Amino acid sequence: MMRHNIARILPAVFLLIIFSGCAGFTPAGKTPLPLDPKVLQGELDNGIRYFIRENHEPENRISLRLFVNAGSVLEEDDQQGLAHLLEHMAFKGSTHFDEGELEDFLEGLGMRFGPDLNAYTSFDETVYQLELPADDPEVIEKGFLVLQDWADGIRIDPEALNRERLVVREEWRLRQGAQTRIRDTQISRLLEGSRYAERFPIGKMDVVMNISAEGVRDFYQRWYHPGLMGIAVVGDIKAGEAESLIREYFSGLSESESSSRRPNIPVPLSQENQALVLSDPELTIGRVELMTKLPPSPLESVEDYRQEIREILFWNMLNSRLDERTREAQPPFMRAGGSSYSYVREVDLSYLTAQGNPENILISLQELLKELRRVELHGFTEPELKRERSRVMKAVENAWKEQENRESSSIIREIGEYYLKGVGMPGIDFEYELFKKELPLVSLEEVNSLFYRFFPDKGRLITVSLPASDSLPGEEDVLGLLERVSEQDLPPYREEIIGESLITELPKPGTISNTHSLPAVETSILELSNGMTLALKPTDFQQNRVLLAGFSPGGESLVPTEELPAARTAVTILEESGLGTFDATGLEKFLADKDASVKSYIGRYHEGFTGEASTGDLEYLFQLIHLYFSAPRFDTSAFDSVRERLSTSLANRDKSPQTLFSDTLTRLLSGGSPRREPFTLETVARMDLEASERIYRERFADPGDFTLIFVGNFDPETLKEFAKKYLASLPGKGTAESWRDNGVRPAEAPVYETVRKGIEEKATAALMFTRPMTWSRQDAARAGAAASILENTLRERIREELGGTYSISAWANLYRRSYEHVEGGVYFGADPGQVENLSREVLKISREIAETGPEEQYVENEVEAYRRDYETGMKENSFWLRHLEQTLQDGDDPEDLLTPEEYAELVSSEGVKNKISEIFREENLIQVILLPEN
């Protein structure tokens, strides 16, 4: 179903929302959606359903999933948290894998715990994930054995269970905070009267810490049975081979006497409007949310799909209008938008939200409601509909063109939606043809008629969440505002006329003055007549995509300290102002049916661009680059809007424990340098429109000092013509700048600081290690490998053995700017009563590795992981863009790739031992621990 591509069409702020329908049958009179012909579907005699799809992106990889149609909503009162705890126990020993053997098996193949071996539990389902290399039949068979054990062989060992309880408790602790407190209260009200309201997946810790092993087994035997299971196999494997393995490993599973059918869990729809006003001492921003529970809308027929198209158009047009309001000089909200989606199995949700100034939050709500009222009264306009039709069709067309390069992870998510929720999966060819046929036929009346589906007069829950205050609005204030706005007469939306072309006049084209090739990386280097350098790497990894990265040395390092606020807001003001004759809204509308985007940046040591385009819209990419050099805009209204939104977002920043923690780390790692001061209200007060424009124009004054890199599916000759027309035509000045060392250095180590902020019983520790270190490619590789091996060791010791944390990470990077040095770190959350002990344990483990070296298996796993990453990276545009950008920025040879064979020689036990000793030692330590205020 197209819903895997709809995320591309929606605003980025709402990508977390997953559209999905509900399972069911196709009503009489409707045309059922076909099943994607590329997916082999079957059902074993025991009731297990399976889905197989051959796919070669990435090559030599197989994705496996076990879908269990059972989640936390099926728990009894004395089982709350059991579904999630059982999911954890699936990795703690099974019929064929003792505790720890599963991780050892995967990591020995170069796969990683987390990205390649994982699981999740939600209200309604539990899903197990396994990613495998496809080059060894024995490994593939073992992967199916893993899934079999998850389905029927999880071993609930009491000692392992006791250790894992501690890990789950730390996961629960990690999630605590203002947003969780608000969310839990909100969900309980939203789902009131339903079992869902009392069955949060994380559960209750008194249950998790005390449930018996027998109790966990009872839940496992009751709900993990063939009737509630599905298997998906997607990747570089023949469908017949996968089907044979499924039959071999899963045909023998059967239901037990305690197996239960999954009941329907009804959620009552609300009949009255409700308000909920919440406050929290750690919130930093105000938020309003409008939620309406809706009957489930299936997506199983062609008619359902047509309705889905109309809904996409409705929400896109509404979100575009709300986005326009954020650009006002005095915006009523910082950001706003919405969507409709399947919330839990038995209910859909219409959701609209806005963030705003806590002191004026009712104004934010009023203006949000007014935009809804405007749609109710007047609907959308024909120009809006035309624009959104074009935007949606462009996204669908791009997805269709890229179908052979679609990653297995995306396909397998779609299969999960199909199996678990009944969301149709007809295949991209069918969808593309349906969009081509139906999209032009959607009328304005059809789209406007959806208003009352998503925003009925009754049944809304309006939540207002605010930082703690003595003066909060009452629920009656919120409901009264809703009633008043619903009676207002408002003028219709006014559509502004936009230009027909980005560039009306071009200077005389320039020329290509020199070329040379880098055959080892199949890249051409062009020098343009104005001095600009281009690196071109044509690929066929994606059929319709070209990526851009551009840079010039200097960045903020060349800006005086007192003007850094202007430098750091310059690009934001520009993006909110527009380019050439187009303001930001007009530019967005002009580009609605073009797949091309460019963003400029001013970083710490470079200024430059990022961007991408479809192959067919590549010329627009070049036109945008040209305008960023020749016609940037810095409008007073955009400046006022940016300043107002920043003021709102920063007014309560000190209420956040994490902000204070991060500020402390930054201060110590920069030695208190004013060049690293955090952005605060005082910083906003020093914003200066004229200075921002001057700094931007200075940084982008000489195109000849820029290097632009293009990677993707393009015709080099066509691209060269665009380069001459839009880039070489820009006047060059012949300057050659470099970044400046402004003397920012860390505090003298060792340093130990404690920050006390927050009301939850949770702590966070950051152990940072820094010292001067001469940069070399070899040492940079060794440092990264050493940190990876340290992380795996710490995960085993701190998480698995001690149960001290849910997640612990380690890293180490060598830097050449502004001075040659290394920066490493270890980061984890923990019980406040244990965090100091665990920090000492981290140092102890680091010393042990520095003295005796790492376990050889960890080294072998790291080398194999690099080989696997290299193997997939060779076929990814993003890998090559990053490689070319890094090497060209630093003056290194792009043809000098670090091969897996070279990496294996560099990363030895002795090398890792030495790097741990050099970096992760107490005399290099800057330690900051965040504790609650009490």
PDB file of C-alpha atoms in Angstrom, residues 777-915:
ATOM      1  CA  ARG A 777      43.706   7.956   9.077  1.00  0.00           C
ATOM      2  CA  GLN A 778      45.079   4.877  10.806  1.00  0.00           C
ATOM      3  CA  ASP A 779      44.709   6.306  14.314  1.00  0.00           C
ATOM      4  CA  ALA A 780      41.245   7.665  13.520  1.00  0.00           C
ATOM      5  CA  ALA A 781      40.180   4.146  12.510  1.00  0.00           C
ATOM      6  CA  ARG A 782      41.763   2.576  15.594  1.00  0.00           C
ATOM      7  CA  ALA A 783      40.098   5.118  17.904  1.00  0.00           C
ATOM      8  CA  GLY A 784      36.653   4.425  16.417  1.00  0.00           C
ATOM      9  CA  ALA A 785      37.187   0.676  16.647  1.00  0.00           C
ATOM     10  CA  ALA A 786      38.423   0.927  20.232  1.00  0.00           C
ATOM     11  CA  ALA A 787      35.304   2.866  21.239  1.00  0.00           C
ATOM     12  CA  SER A 788      33.033   0.354  19.499  1.00  0.00           C
ATOM     13  CA  ILE A 789      34.694  -2.543  21.287  1.00  0.00           C
ATOM     14  CA  LEU A 790      34.533  -0.672  24.591  1.00  0.00           C
ATOM     15  CA  GLU A 791      30.800  -0.091  24.034  1.00  0.00           C
ATOM     16  CA  ASN A 792      30.161  -3.785  23.447  1.00  0.00           C
ATOM     17  CA  THR A 793      32.164  -4.673  26.551  1.00  0.00           C
ATOM     18  CA  LEU A 794      30.287  -2.113  28.637  1.00  0.00           C
ATOM     19  CA  ARG A 795      26.939  -3.338  27.333  1.00  0.00           C
ATOM     20  CA  GLU A 796      27.821  -6.866  28.410  1.00  0.00           C
ATOM     21  CA  ARG A 797      29.135  -5.850  31.827  1.00  0.00           C
ATOM     22  CA  ILE A 798      27.039  -2.819  32.830  1.00  0.00           C
ATOM     23  CA  ARG A 799      23.718  -3.779  31.251  1.00  0.00           C
ATOM     24  CA  GLU A 800      23.626  -7.560  30.936  1.00  0.00           C
ATOM     25  CA  GLU A 801      25.546  -8.597  34.062  1.00  0.00           C
ATOM     26  CA  LEU A 802      24.745  -5.762  36.470  1.00  0.00           C
ATOM     27  CA  GLY A 803      21.398  -4.585  35.100  1.00  0.00           C
ATOM     28  CA  GLY A 804      22.650  -1.073  35.765  1.00  0.00           C
ATOM     29  CA  THR A 805      21.385   0.641  32.621  1.00  0.00           C
ATOM     30  CA  TYR A 806      19.146   0.132  29.621  1.00  0.00           C
ATOM     31  CA  SER A 807      21.487   1.736  27.111  1.00  0.00           C
ATOM     32  CA  ILE A 808      25.161   2.655  27.209  1.00  0.00           C
ATOM     33  CA  SER A 809      27.156   4.125  24.342  1.00  0.00           C
ATOM     34  CA  ALA A 810      30.818   4.871  23.709  1.00  0.00           C
ATOM     35  CA  TRP A 811      32.553   6.754  20.916  1.00  0.00           C
ATOM     36  CA  ALA A 812      35.895   8.319  19.967  1.00  0.00           C
ATOM     37  CA  ASN A 813      36.747  10.708  17.145  1.00  0.00           C
ATOM     38  CA  LEU A 814      39.984  12.338  16.054  1.00  0.00           C
ATOM     39  CA  TYR A 815      39.778  15.950  14.888  1.00  0.00           C
ATOM     40  CA  ARG A 816      42.063  18.152  12.830  1.00  0.00           C
ATOM     41  CA  ARG A 817      40.153  21.378  13.451  1.00  0.00           C
ATOM     42  CA  SER A 818      40.770  23.631  15.289  1.00  0.00           C
ATOM     43  CA  TYR A 819      43.693  21.673  16.725  1.00  0.00           C
ATOM     44  CA  GLU A 820      44.560  18.019  16.462  1.00  0.00           C
ATOM     45  CA  HIS A 821      42.912  16.186  19.314  1.00  0.00           C
ATOM     46  CA  VAL A 822      40.743  13.240  20.257  1.00  0.00           C
ATOM     47  CA  GLU A 823      37.358  13.346  21.917  1.00  0.00           C
ATOM     48  CA  GLY A 824      35.833  10.190  23.326  1.00  0.00           C
ATOM     49  CA  GLY A 825      32.940   9.533  25.599  1.00  0.00           C
ATOM     50  CA  VAL A 826      30.712   7.107  27.472  1.00  0.00           C
ATOM     51  CA  TYR A 827      27.072   8.005  28.088  1.00  0.00           C
ATOM     52  CA  PHE A 828      24.362   6.186  30.049  1.00  0.00           C
ATOM     53  CA  GLY A 829      21.325   6.621  32.282  1.00  0.00           C
ATOM     54  CA  ALA A 830      20.929   4.943  35.667  1.00  0.00           C
ATOM     55  CA  ASP A 831      19.456   4.911  39.153  1.00  0.00           C
ATOM     56  CA  PRO A 832      20.691   8.016  41.048  1.00  0.00           C
ATOM     57  CA  GLY A 833      21.832   5.747  43.862  1.00  0.00           C
ATOM     58  CA  GLN A 834      23.980   3.682  41.482  1.00  0.00           C
ATOM     59  CA  VAL A 835      25.293   6.160  38.933  1.00  0.00           C
ATOM     60  CA  GLU A 836      28.534   6.981  40.789  1.00  0.00           C
ATOM     61  CA  ASN A 837      29.333   3.294  41.266  1.00  0.00           C
ATOM     62  CA  LEU A 838      28.598   2.569  37.634  1.00  0.00           C
ATOM     63  CA  SER A 839      30.811   5.457  36.520  1.00  0.00           C
ATOM     64  CA  ARG A 840      33.647   3.981  38.535  1.00  0.00           C
ATOM     65  CA  GLU A 841      32.887   0.600  36.970  1.00  0.00           C
ATOM     66  CA  VAL A 842      33.203   2.153  33.487  1.00  0.00           C
ATOM     67  CA  LEU A 843      36.658   3.459  34.387  1.00  0.00           C
ATOM     68  CA  LYS A 844      37.608   0.108  35.888  1.00  0.00           C
ATOM     69  CA  ILE A 845      36.592  -1.771  32.725  1.00  0.00           C
ATOM     70  CA  SER A 846      38.511   0.730  30.581  1.00  0.00           C
ATOM     71  CA  ARG A 847      41.609   0.165  32.707  1.00  0.00           C
ATOM     72  CA  GLU A 848      41.237  -3.603  32.388  1.00  0.00           C
ATOM     73  CA  ILE A 849      41.161  -3.393  28.582  1.00  0.00           C
ATOM     74  CA  ALA A 850      44.092  -0.947  28.616  1.00  0.00           C
ATOM     75  CA  GLU A 851      46.118  -3.404  30.699  1.00  0.00           C
ATOM     76  CA  THR A 852      45.176  -6.802  29.263  1.00  0.00           C
ATOM     77  CA  GLY A 853      43.543  -5.977  25.941  1.00  0.00           C
ATOM     78  CA  PRO A 854      40.013  -6.699  24.724  1.00  0.00           C
ATOM     79  CA  GLU A 855      38.511 -10.122  24.214  1.00  0.00           C
ATOM     80  CA  GLU A 856      39.638 -11.347  20.817  1.00  0.00           C
ATOM     81  CA  GLN A 857      36.059 -12.111  19.786  1.00  0.00           C
ATOM     82  CA  TYR A 858      35.136  -8.439  20.171  1.00  0.00           C
ATOM     83  CA  VAL A 859      37.977  -7.491  17.812  1.00  0.00           C
ATOM     84  CA  GLU A 860      36.937 -10.090  15.244  1.00  0.00           C
ATOM     85  CA  ASN A 861      33.331  -8.896  15.464  1.00  0.00           C
ATOM     86  CA  GLU A 862      34.382  -5.292  14.885  1.00  0.00           C
ATOM     87  CA  VAL A 863      36.423  -6.188  11.806  1.00  0.00           C
ATOM     88  CA  GLU A 864      33.533  -8.206  10.405  1.00  0.00           C
ATOM     89  CA  ALA A 865      31.071  -5.373  11.116  1.00  0.00           C
ATOM     90  CA  TYR A 866      33.292  -2.975   9.162  1.00  0.00           C
ATOM     91  CA  ARG A 867      33.386  -5.409   6.264  1.00  0.00           C
ATOM     92  CA  ARG A 868      29.603  -5.650   6.214  1.00  0.00           C
ATOM     93  CA  ASP A 869      29.182  -1.864   6.442  1.00  0.00           C
ATOM     94  CA  TYR A 870      31.711  -1.372   3.656  1.00  0.00           C
ATOM     95  CA  GLU A 871      29.907  -3.942   1.547  1.00  0.00           C
ATOM     96  CA  THR A 872      26.589  -2.063   1.723  1.00  0.00           C
ATOM     97  CA  GLY A 873      28.198   1.390   1.646  1.00  0.00           C
ATOM     98  CA  MET A 874      29.747   0.751  -1.753  1.00  0.00           C
ATOM     99  CA  LYS A 875      26.202   0.733  -3.184  1.00  0.00           C
ATOM    100  CA  GLU A 876      24.858   3.824  -1.391  1.00  0.00           C
ATOM    101  CA  ASN A 877      24.897   7.384  -2.696  1.00  0.00           C
ATOM    102  CA  SER A 878      25.065   8.748   0.841  1.00  0.00           C
ATOM    103  CA  PHE A 879      28.267   6.792   1.551  1.00  0.00           C
ATOM    104  CA  TRP A 880      30.007   8.244  -1.486  1.00  0.00           C
ATOM    105  CA  LEU A 881      28.771  11.771  -0.843  1.00  0.00           C
ATOM    106  CA  ARG A 882      30.091  11.614   2.722  1.00  0.00           C
ATOM    107  CA  HIS A 883      33.413  10.089   1.625  1.00  0.00           C
ATOM    108  CA  LEU A 884      34.044  12.655  -1.093  1.00  0.00           C
ATOM    109  CA  GLU A 885      33.038  15.551   1.147  1.00  0.00           C
ATOM    110  CA  GLN A 886      35.284  14.473   4.020  1.00  0.00           C
ATOM    111  CA  THR A 887      38.346  13.777   1.906  1.00  0.00           C
ATOM    112  CA  LEU A 888      38.033  16.901  -0.243  1.00  0.00           C
ATOM    113  CA  GLN A 889      37.430  19.099   2.804  1.00  0.00           C
ATOM    114  CA  ASP A 890      40.585  17.814   4.474  1.00  0.00           C
ATOM    115  CA  GLY A 891      42.762  17.692   1.379  1.00  0.00           C
ATOM    116  CA  ASP A 892      43.010  13.900   1.461  1.00  0.00           C
ATOM    117  CA  ASP A 893      43.046  11.582  -1.527  1.00  0.00           C
ATOM    118  CA  PRO A 894      39.480  10.418  -2.316  1.00  0.00           C
ATOM    119  CA  GLU A 895      40.912   7.330  -4.011  1.00  0.00           C
ATOM    120  CA  ASP A 896      42.472   6.201  -0.753  1.00  0.00           C
ATOM    121  CA  LEU A 897      39.586   4.190   0.686  1.00  0.00           C
ATOM    122  CA  LEU A 898      40.123   2.190   3.845  1.00  0.00           C
ATOM    123  CA  THR A 899      39.328  -1.325   2.655  1.00  0.00           C
ATOM    124  CA  PRO A 900      38.193  -4.117   4.981  1.00  0.00           C
ATOM    125  CA  GLU A 901      41.564  -5.808   4.508  1.00  0.00           C
ATOM    126  CA  GLU A 902      43.411  -2.659   5.598  1.00  0.00           C
ATOM    127  CA  TYR A 903      41.006  -2.175   8.487  1.00  0.00           C
ATOM    128  CA  ALA A 904      41.645  -5.731   9.679  1.00  0.00           C
ATOM    129  CA  GLU A 905      45.384  -5.010   9.765  1.00  0.00           C
ATOM    130  CA  LEU A 906      44.871  -1.767  11.718  1.00  0.00           C
ATOM    131  CA  VAL A 907      42.405  -3.100  14.265  1.00  0.00           C
ATOM    132  CA  SER A 908      44.310  -5.622  16.330  1.00  0.00           C
ATOM    133  CA  SER A 909      43.963  -6.473  20.000  1.00  0.00           C
ATOM    134  CA  GLU A 910      47.207  -4.641  20.685  1.00  0.00           C
ATOM    135  CA  GLY A 911      46.085  -1.574  18.721  1.00  0.00           C
ATOM    136  CA  VAL A 912      42.762  -1.435  20.553  1.00  0.00           C
ATOM    137  CA  LYS A 913      44.500  -1.896  23.896  1.00  0.00           C
ATOM    138  CA  ASN A 914      46.825   1.012  23.159  1.00  0.00           C
ATOM    139  CA  LYS A 915      44.050   3.322  21.983  1.00  0.00           C
TER     140      LYS A 915
END
